[in-house]
XYZ file of C-alpha atoms in Angstrom:
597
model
C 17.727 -41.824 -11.069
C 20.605 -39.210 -11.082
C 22.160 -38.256 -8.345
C 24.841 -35.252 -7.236
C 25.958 -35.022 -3.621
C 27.259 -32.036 -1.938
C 28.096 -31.025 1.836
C 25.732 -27.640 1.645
C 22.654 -27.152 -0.262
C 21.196 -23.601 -1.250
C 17.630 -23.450 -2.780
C 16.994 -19.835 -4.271
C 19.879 -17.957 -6.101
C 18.946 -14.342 -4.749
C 20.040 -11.797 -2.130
C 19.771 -14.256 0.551
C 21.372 -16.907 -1.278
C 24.096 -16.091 -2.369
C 25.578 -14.351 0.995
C 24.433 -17.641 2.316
C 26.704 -19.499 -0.318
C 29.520 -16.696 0.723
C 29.758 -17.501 4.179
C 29.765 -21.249 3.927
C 32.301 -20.747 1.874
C 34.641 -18.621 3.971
C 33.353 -20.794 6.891
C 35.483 -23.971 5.500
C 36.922 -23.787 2.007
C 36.849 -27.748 1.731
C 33.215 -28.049 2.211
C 31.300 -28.402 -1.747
C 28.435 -25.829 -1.822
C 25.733 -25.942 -4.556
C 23.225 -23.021 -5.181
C 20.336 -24.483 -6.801
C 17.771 -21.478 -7.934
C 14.724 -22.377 -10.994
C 15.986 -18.799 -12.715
C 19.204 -17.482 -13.778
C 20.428 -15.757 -10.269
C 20.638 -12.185 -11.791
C 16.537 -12.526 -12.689
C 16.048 -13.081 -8.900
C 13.568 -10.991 -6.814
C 16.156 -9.064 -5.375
C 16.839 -7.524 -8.056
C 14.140 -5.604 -8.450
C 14.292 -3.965 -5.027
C 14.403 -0.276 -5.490
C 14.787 2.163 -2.397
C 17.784 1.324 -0.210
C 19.043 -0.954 2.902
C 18.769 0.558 6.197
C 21.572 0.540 8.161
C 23.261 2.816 10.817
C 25.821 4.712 9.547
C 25.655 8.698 10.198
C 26.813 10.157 13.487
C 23.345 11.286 14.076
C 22.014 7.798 14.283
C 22.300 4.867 16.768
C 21.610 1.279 16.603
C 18.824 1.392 19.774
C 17.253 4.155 17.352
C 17.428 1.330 14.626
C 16.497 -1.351 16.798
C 13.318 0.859 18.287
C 12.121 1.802 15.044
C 11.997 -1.566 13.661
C 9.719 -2.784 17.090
C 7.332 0.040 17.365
C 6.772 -0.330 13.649
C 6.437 -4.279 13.922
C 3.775 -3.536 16.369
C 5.972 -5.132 19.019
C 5.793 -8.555 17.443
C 9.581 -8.575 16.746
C 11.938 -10.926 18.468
C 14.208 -8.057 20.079
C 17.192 -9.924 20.297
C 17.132 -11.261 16.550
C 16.051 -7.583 16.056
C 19.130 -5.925 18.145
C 21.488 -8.361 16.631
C 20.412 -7.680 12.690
C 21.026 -3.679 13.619
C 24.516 -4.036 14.651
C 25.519 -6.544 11.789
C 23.835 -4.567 9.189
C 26.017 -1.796 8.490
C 28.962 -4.296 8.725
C 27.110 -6.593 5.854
C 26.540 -2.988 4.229
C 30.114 -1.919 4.221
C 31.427 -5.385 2.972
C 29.286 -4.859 0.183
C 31.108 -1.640 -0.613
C 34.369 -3.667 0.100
C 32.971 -6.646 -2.676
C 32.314 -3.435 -5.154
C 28.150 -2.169 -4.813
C 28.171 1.290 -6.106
C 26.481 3.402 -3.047
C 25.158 6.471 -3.863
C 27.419 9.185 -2.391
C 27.166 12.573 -0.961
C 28.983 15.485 -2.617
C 32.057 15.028 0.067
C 32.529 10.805 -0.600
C 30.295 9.988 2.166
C 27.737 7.786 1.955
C 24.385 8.845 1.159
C 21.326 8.159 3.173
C 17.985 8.619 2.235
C 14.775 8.903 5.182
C 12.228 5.906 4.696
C 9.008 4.597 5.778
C 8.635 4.802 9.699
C 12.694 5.364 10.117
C 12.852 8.870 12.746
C 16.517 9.019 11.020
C 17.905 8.757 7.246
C 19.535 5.746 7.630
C 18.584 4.046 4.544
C 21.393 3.573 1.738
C 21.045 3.663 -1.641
C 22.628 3.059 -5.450
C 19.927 6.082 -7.485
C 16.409 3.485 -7.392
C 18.116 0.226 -7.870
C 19.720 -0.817 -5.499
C 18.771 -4.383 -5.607
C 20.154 -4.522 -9.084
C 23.341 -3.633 -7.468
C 23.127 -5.443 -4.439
C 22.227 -8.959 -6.594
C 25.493 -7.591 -9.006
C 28.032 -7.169 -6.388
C 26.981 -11.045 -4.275
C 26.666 -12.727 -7.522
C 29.896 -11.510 -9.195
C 31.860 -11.981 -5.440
C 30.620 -15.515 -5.524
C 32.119 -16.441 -8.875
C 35.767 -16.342 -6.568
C 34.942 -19.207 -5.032
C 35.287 -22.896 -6.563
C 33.446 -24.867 -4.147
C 29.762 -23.219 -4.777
C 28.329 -25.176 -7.744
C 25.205 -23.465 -9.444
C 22.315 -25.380 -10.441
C 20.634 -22.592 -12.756
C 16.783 -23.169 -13.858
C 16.232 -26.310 -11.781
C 12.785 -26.286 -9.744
C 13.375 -28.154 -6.438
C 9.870 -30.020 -5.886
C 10.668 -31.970 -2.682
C 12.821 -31.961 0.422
C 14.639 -35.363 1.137
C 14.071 -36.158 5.198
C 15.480 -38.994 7.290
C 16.270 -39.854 10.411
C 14.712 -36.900 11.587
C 17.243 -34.843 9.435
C 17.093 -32.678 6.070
C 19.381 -34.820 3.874
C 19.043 -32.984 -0.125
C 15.806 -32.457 -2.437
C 14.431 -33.681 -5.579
C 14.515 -31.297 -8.387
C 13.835 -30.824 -11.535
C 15.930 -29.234 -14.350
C 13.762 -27.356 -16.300
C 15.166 -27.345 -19.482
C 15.197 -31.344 -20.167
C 12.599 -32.217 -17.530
C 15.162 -34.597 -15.750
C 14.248 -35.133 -12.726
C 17.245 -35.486 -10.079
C 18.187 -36.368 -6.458
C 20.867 -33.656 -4.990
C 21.627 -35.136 -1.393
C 23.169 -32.650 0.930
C 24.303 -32.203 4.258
C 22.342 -29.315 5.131
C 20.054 -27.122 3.223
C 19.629 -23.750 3.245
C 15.969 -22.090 2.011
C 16.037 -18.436 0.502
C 13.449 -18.699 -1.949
C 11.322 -15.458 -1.300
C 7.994 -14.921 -0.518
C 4.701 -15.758 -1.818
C 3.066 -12.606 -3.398
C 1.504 -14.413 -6.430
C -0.920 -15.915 -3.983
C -2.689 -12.655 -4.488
C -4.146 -11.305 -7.304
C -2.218 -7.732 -7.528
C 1.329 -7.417 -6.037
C 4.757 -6.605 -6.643
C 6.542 -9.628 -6.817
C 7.367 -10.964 -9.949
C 6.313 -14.710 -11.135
C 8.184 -16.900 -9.667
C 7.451 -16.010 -6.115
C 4.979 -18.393 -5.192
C 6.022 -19.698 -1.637
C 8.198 -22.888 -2.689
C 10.801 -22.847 -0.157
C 7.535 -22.012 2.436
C 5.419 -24.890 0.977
C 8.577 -27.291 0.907
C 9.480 -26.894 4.621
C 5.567 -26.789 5.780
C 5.114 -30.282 3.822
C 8.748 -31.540 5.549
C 7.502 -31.042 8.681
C 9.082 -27.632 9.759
C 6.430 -25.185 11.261
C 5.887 -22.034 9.627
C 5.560 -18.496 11.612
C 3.034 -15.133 11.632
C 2.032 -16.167 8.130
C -1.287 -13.719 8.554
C 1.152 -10.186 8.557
C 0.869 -10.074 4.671
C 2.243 -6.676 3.358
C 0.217 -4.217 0.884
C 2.854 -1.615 -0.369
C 0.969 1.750 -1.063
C 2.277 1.927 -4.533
C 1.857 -0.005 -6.799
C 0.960 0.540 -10.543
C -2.644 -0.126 -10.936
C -2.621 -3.019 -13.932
C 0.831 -4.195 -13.363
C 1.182 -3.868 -9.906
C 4.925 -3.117 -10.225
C 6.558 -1.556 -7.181
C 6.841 2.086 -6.945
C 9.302 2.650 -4.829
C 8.923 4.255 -1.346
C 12.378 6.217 -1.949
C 9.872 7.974 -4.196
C 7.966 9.748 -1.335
C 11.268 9.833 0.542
C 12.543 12.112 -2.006
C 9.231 13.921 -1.459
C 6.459 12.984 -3.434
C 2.885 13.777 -2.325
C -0.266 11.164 -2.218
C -3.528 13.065 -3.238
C -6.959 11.750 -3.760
C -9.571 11.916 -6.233
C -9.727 16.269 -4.821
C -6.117 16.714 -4.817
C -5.828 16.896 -0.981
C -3.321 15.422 0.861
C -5.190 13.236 2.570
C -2.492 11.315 4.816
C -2.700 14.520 7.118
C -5.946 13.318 8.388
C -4.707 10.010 9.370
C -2.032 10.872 12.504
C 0.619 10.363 10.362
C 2.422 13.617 10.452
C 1.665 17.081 9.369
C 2.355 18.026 5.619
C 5.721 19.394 4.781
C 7.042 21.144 1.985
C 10.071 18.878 2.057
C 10.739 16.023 4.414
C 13.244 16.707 6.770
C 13.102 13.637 8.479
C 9.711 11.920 7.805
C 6.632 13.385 6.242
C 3.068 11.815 6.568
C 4.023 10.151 3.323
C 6.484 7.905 4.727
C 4.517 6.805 7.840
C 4.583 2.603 8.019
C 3.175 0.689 4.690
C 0.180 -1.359 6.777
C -0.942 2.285 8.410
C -0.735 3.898 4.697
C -2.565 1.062 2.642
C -5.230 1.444 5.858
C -5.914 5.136 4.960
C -6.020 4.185 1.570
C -9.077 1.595 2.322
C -10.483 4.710 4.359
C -10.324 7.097 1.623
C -12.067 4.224 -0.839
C -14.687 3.597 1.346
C -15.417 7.338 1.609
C -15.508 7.926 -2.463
C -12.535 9.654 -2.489
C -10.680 7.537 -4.788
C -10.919 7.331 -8.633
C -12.415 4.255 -10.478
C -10.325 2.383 -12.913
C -10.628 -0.682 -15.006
C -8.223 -2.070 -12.249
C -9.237 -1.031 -9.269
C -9.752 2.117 -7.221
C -6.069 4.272 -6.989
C -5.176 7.648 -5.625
C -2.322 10.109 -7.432
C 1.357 10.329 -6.395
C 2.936 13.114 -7.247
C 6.495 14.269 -8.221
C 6.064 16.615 -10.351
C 7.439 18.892 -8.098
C 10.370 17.589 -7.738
C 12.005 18.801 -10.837
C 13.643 16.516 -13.649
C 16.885 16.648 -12.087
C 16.009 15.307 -8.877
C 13.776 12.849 -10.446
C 17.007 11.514 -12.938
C 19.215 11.909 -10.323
C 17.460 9.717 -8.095
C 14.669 8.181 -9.260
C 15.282 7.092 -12.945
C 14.246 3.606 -12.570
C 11.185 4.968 -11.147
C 10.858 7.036 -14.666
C 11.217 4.379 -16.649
C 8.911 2.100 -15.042
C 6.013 4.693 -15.505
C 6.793 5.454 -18.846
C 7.063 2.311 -19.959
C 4.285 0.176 -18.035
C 1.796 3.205 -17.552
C 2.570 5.719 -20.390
C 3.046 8.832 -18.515
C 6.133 10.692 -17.884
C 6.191 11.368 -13.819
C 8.267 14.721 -14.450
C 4.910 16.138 -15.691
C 1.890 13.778 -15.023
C 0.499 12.015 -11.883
C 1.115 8.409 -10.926
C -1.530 6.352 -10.596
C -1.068 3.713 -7.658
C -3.068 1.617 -5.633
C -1.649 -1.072 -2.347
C -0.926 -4.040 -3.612
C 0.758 -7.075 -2.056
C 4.308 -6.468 -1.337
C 6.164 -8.957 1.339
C 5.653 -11.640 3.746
C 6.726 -10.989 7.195
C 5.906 -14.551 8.283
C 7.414 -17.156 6.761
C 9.820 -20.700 7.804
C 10.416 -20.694 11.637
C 14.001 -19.946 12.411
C 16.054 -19.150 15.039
C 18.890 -16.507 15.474
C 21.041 -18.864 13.083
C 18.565 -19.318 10.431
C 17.934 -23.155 12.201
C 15.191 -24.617 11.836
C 13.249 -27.214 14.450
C 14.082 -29.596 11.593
C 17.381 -30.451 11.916
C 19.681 -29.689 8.923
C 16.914 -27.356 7.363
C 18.008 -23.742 7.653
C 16.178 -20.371 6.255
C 17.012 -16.929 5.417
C 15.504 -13.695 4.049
C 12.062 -13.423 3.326
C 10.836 -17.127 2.998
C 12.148 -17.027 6.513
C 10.570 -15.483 9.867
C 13.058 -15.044 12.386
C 11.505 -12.467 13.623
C 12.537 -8.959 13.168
C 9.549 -7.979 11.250
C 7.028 -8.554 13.644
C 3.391 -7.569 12.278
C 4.669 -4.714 9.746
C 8.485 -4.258 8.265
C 9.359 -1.144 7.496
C 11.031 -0.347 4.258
C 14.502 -0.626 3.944
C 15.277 -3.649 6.434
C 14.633 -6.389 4.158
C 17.305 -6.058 1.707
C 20.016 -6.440 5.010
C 18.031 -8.606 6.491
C 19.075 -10.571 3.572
C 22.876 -9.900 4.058
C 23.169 -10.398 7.665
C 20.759 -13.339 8.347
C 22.091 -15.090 4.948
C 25.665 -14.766 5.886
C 24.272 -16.388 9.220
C 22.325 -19.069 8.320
C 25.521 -19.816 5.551
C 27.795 -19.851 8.605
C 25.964 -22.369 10.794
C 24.901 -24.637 7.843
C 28.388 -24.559 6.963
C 29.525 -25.903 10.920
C 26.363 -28.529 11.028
C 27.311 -30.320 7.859
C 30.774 -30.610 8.579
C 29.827 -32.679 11.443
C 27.484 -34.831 9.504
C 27.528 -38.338 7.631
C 26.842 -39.074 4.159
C 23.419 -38.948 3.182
C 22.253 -42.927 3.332
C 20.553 -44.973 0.815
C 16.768 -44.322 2.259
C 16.456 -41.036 0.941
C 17.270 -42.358 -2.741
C 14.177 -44.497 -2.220
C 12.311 -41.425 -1.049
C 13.030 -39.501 -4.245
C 12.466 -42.517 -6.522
C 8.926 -42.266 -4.593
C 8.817 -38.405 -5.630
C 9.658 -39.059 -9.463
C 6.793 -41.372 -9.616
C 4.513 -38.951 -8.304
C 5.636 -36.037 -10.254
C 4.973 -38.576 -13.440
C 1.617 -39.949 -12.361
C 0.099 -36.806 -10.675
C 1.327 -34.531 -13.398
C 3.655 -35.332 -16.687
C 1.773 -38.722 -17.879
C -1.817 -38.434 -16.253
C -4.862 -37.851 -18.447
C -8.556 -37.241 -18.083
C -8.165 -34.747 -15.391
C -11.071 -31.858 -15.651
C -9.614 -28.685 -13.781
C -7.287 -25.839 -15.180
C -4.237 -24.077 -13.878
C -5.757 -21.146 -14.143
C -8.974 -21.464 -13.496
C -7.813 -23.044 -9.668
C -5.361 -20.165 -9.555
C -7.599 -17.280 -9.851
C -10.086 -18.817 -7.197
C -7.747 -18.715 -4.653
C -6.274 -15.453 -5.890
C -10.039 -14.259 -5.613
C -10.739 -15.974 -2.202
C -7.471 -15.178 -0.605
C -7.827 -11.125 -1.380
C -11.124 -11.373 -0.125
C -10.828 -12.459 2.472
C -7.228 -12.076 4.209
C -6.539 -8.694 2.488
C -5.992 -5.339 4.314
C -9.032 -5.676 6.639
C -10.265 -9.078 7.441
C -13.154 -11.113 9.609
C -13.861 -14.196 11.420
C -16.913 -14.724 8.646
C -15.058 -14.110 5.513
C -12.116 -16.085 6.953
C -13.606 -18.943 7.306
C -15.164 -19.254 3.946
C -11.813 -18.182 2.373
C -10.589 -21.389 4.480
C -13.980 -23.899 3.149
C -13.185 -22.282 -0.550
C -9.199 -23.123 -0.340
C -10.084 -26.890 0.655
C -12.371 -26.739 -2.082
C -9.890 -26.027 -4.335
C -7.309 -28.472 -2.704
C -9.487 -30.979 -3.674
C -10.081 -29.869 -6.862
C -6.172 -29.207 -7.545
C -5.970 -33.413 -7.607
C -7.652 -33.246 -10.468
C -5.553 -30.996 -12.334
C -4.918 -31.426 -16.319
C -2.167 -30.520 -18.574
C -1.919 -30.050 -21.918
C 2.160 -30.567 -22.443
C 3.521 -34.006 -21.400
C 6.817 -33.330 -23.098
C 9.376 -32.986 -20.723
C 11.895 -30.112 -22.133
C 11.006 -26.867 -20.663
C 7.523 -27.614 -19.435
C 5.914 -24.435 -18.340
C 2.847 -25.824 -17.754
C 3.869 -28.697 -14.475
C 6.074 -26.020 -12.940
C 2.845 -23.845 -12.783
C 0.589 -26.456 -11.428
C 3.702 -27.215 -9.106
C 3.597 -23.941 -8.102
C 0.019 -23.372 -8.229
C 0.327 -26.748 -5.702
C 2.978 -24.814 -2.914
C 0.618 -21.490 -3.070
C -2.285 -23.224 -2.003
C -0.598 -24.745 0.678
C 0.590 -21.188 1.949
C -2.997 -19.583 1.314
C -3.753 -21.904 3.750
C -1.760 -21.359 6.121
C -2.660 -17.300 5.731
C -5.762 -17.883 6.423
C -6.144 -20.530 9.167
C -3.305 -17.808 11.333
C -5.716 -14.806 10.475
C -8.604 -16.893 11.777
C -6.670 -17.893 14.915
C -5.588 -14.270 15.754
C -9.225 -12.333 17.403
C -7.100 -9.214 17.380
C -5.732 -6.203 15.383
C -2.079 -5.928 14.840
C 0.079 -3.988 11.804
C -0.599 -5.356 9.106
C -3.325 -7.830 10.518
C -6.500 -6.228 10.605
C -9.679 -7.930 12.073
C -12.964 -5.504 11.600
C -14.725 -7.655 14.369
C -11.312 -7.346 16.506
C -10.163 -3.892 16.331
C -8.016 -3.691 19.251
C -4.555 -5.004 19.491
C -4.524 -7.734 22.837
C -1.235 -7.739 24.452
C -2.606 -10.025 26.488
C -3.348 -12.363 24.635
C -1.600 -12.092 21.528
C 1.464 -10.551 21.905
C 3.099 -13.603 20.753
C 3.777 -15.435 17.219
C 1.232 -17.959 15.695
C 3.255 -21.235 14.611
C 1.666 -23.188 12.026
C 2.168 -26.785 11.661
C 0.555 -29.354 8.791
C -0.872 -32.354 10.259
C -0.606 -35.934 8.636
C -3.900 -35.285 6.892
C -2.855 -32.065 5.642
C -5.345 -29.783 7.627
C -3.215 -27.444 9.823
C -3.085 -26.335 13.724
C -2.077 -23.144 14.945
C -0.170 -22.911 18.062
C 1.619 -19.642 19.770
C 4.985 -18.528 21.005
C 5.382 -15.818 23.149
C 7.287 -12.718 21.880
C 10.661 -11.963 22.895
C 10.904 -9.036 25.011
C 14.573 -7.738 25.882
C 14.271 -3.897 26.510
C 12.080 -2.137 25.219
C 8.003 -2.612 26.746
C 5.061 -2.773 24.139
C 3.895 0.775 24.039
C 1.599 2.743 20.979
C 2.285 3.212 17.701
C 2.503 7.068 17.577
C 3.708 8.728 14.273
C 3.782 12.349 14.599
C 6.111 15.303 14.904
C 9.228 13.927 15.993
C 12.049 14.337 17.918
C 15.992 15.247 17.204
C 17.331 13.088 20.112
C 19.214 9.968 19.511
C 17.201 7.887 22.126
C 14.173 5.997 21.586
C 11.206 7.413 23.786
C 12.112 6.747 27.362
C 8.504 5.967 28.153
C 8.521 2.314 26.508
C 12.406 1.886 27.559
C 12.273 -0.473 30.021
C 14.923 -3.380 30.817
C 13.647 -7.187 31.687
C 14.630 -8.320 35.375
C 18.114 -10.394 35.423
């Protein structure tokens, strides 16, 4: 077997990273980095993010604003120190982007631009027009071509991580276009592989977000955290389920129903207004939106489609300027994927799944209880997400958690040994399986697809927007059905260059792992929090629940759910109240409260 060796491992080539890759290398120059990602790192996720990054920036704003936004809308399931620390390091990750080249959006005087966004009291999210991503994924990638020691591994699939002596020490991956399959030892590794949207049957993520770096660290032995707080954006397009981007109603689109009404006003999310000042109803939090959505279903006031029930957005009034200006991604994606031209027609849009606030267990660092395993963005849960992010915090949660996690992987290896000779038996052991299980077996009955759609079925059934203890636990009895069934997987192609076909039923392998984990969490939590919804438990339980669920796979591969209380600095759990608001720079002194000593 092949083998490469290098002092810091990345897995994932997006947002996360790359910054990751950055910071290790500024940490210590002498140390080799590799980035190993299974696409070309400009075809990452991140590039498709759309609205902005929220940071603080205007003298209008402050970071306890920031910081009290982010864990009212989490539904006061957010860590509050990870959460205080990402607001003050965001605008400086935000500003070194400018520094490294991203093209902000500016005001008319040089200044950069804000836009408001979902559950933010202030404009505090930045922007480059709708694609900001794109930009974002530009600027890192392009900055990280300065530095010699980061190695890139582009269109390898890693399929296993290597673990000894209680220590992360590389992974065994494949590169996809010979099939070779190939030890990497490392002295840390860093996870920023995404989330884990393709689990469901409508979302926004594209393909290759099917929970590997989540799966990989679950199998390792690292715990995973609030995997039930699964995110259903409000927009999505109907068939494709491509992202319409919130800056959309930020810039002041309306969402109508089946009559034309603005139905959000009915849902204590604001009152309706011509333009949004600071927040309209339409930007109230994603997990309260997609609820009134379910609402306005269930009540016939929806329109029936081939895929699905949607409501209208509408920007019409807007005006084309505004709409080129600002939101000519958003344009493009309508005319091309839908056929309509949003300067004179409706949008169609229905929630679909969007993020993942749980994800890896880390700490502050990006450390995980596995030593030498680190995670960052949003295959990671550190947590400053809580039950519901709001928009705009994930793309510098990225930045300043990467550039974390980089910095601490980067001090851990350098005190570490080689990798020894064990974990070359280990991924000898993987290559066999990988052949037998997969690339040379025959006479297997089930389908890729056919396993994929069940649990895409069973997991939106039953772990979607509103859930219960009955429908979760046959979602769980139908995903060990198909675990089972998944063993007896066939595939067509046993050729080894470029085979599609294993890295699906790979991937198909990691999602069903993760479903599981969704589901067994929802189960465990008899309460109603963000975007966790139990009809038989409609009332959040502070006392019960105000703390994380922490998932861990057992030897046999069932799971047990454990929980880890919240961490509470300043500010008291209080309600979720989005109405008019105020034009003072504090947080509501009501829920401000400081913890003794």
């Amino acid at each position: 077997m092949d083998v490469s060796s290098h002092d810091v491992l990345l897995v994932g080539g997006g947002g996360a990273g790359l910054r990751a890759a950055i910071a290790a290398a500024e940490v210590n120059p002498q140390l080799s980095i590799a980035v190993v990602s299974k696409v070309y790192p400009m075809r990452s996720h991140t590039v498709s993010a759309e609205g902005g990054a929220a940071g603080v920036i205007k003298e209008d704003d402050s970071l306890d604003e920031h910081a009290y936004d982010s864990i009212s809308g989490g539904d006061w399931l957010c860590d509050q120190d990870a959460v205080e620390t990402f607001v003050k390091e965001a605008p400086q990750e935000l500003l070194q982007l400018e520094r490294w080249g991203c093209p902000w959006s500016r005001e008319p005087n040089g200044h950069i631009a804000v836009r408001a966004f979902g559950g933010m009291k202030k404009r505090r999210t930045w922007f480059a027009a709708d694609k900001t991503g794109f930009h974002m994924l530009h600027t890192l990638f392009q900055t990280s071509l300065r530095f010699d020691p980061i190695t890139r591994y582009d269109e390898w699939f890693v399929t296993k991580l290597l673990v000894d002596e209680g220590r992360v020490q590389g992974v065994v991956a494949i590169e996809l276009m010979s099939g070779r399959i190939q030890a990497i030892t490392a002295k840390a590794v860093i996870l920023c592989t995404g989330g884990c949207g393709r689990i469901f049957p409508f979302t926004t993520n594209a393909n290759i977000k099917n929970g590997d770096g989540m799966a990989l660290a679950y199998r390792a032995g690292a715990p995973l955290k609030d995997m039930e707080f699964v995110q259903y954006h409000p927009t999505g397009l109907p068939f494709t389920g491509i992202l319409i981007t919130e800056a959309a109603r930020s810039e002041g689109g309306y969402m109508l129903n089946k009559d034309g009404y603005r139905y959000l006003q009915d849902y204590n999310l604001g009152k309706p207004q011509p333009k949004p000042v600071l927040r309209s109803m339409e930007l109230g939090p994603r997990d309260r939106l997609s609820q009134a959505f379910v609402s306005e279903d269930q009540k016939g006031r929806t329109i029936q489609t081939p895929y699905g029930s949607i409501v209208h957005l509408d920007l019409r009034h807007l005006g084309e300027k505004v709409i080129n200006t600002k939101l000519p991604f958003v344009r493009e994606l309508c005319m091309k994927y839908q056929n309509i031209d949003p300067v004179k027609e409706l949008i169609p849009v229905r929630p679909v799944v969007h993020y993942m606030m749980g994800g890896v267990s880390t700490d502050i660092d990006g450390a995980t209880p596995l030593a030498g395993l680190y995670a960052a963005g949003e295959v990671a849960c550190v947590s400053i997400n809580g039950a519901n992010r709001l928009g705009s915090n994930s793309l510098p949660e990225c930045l300043v958690f990467g550039a974390r996690a980089g910095k601490a992987a980067a001090l851990f290896a350098a005190q570490q040994k080689v990798p020894n000779g064990s974990v070359l038996a280990q991924a000898t052991d993987e290559r066999k399986r990988l052949e037998s299980q997969f690339l040379f077996k025959t006479g297997g009955r089930e389908r890729i697809s056919t396993i994929r759609e069940g649990m895409q079925t069973t997991v939106e059934k039953c772990a979607g927007i509103y859930r219960d203890g009955a429908s979760l636990a046959e979602g769980a009895d139908t995903l060990r059905q198909l675990q089972e069934r998944f063993a007896d997987i066939n595939l067509d192609d046993h050729n080894r260059t470029f085979n599609t076909e294993l890295e699906a039923a790979l991937e198909l392998g990691f999602m069903l792992d993760v479903a599981e984990s969704i589901v067994q969490c929802a189960l465990h939590r008899t309460e109603s929090r963000g975007a966790h919804q139990r009809t038989d438990f409609p009332a959040r339980d502070d006392k019960r629940f105000l703390a994380h669920s922490i998932v861990h796979r057992n030897p046999d591969g069932s799971s047990r759910v454990e929980l880890l209380p919240v961490k509470i600095t300043r500010w008291a759990p209080g309600e979720r109240v989005y109405g008019e608001l105020s034009q003072t720079n504090e947080p509501p002194q009501a829920v401000l409260t400081r913890k003794a000593g």
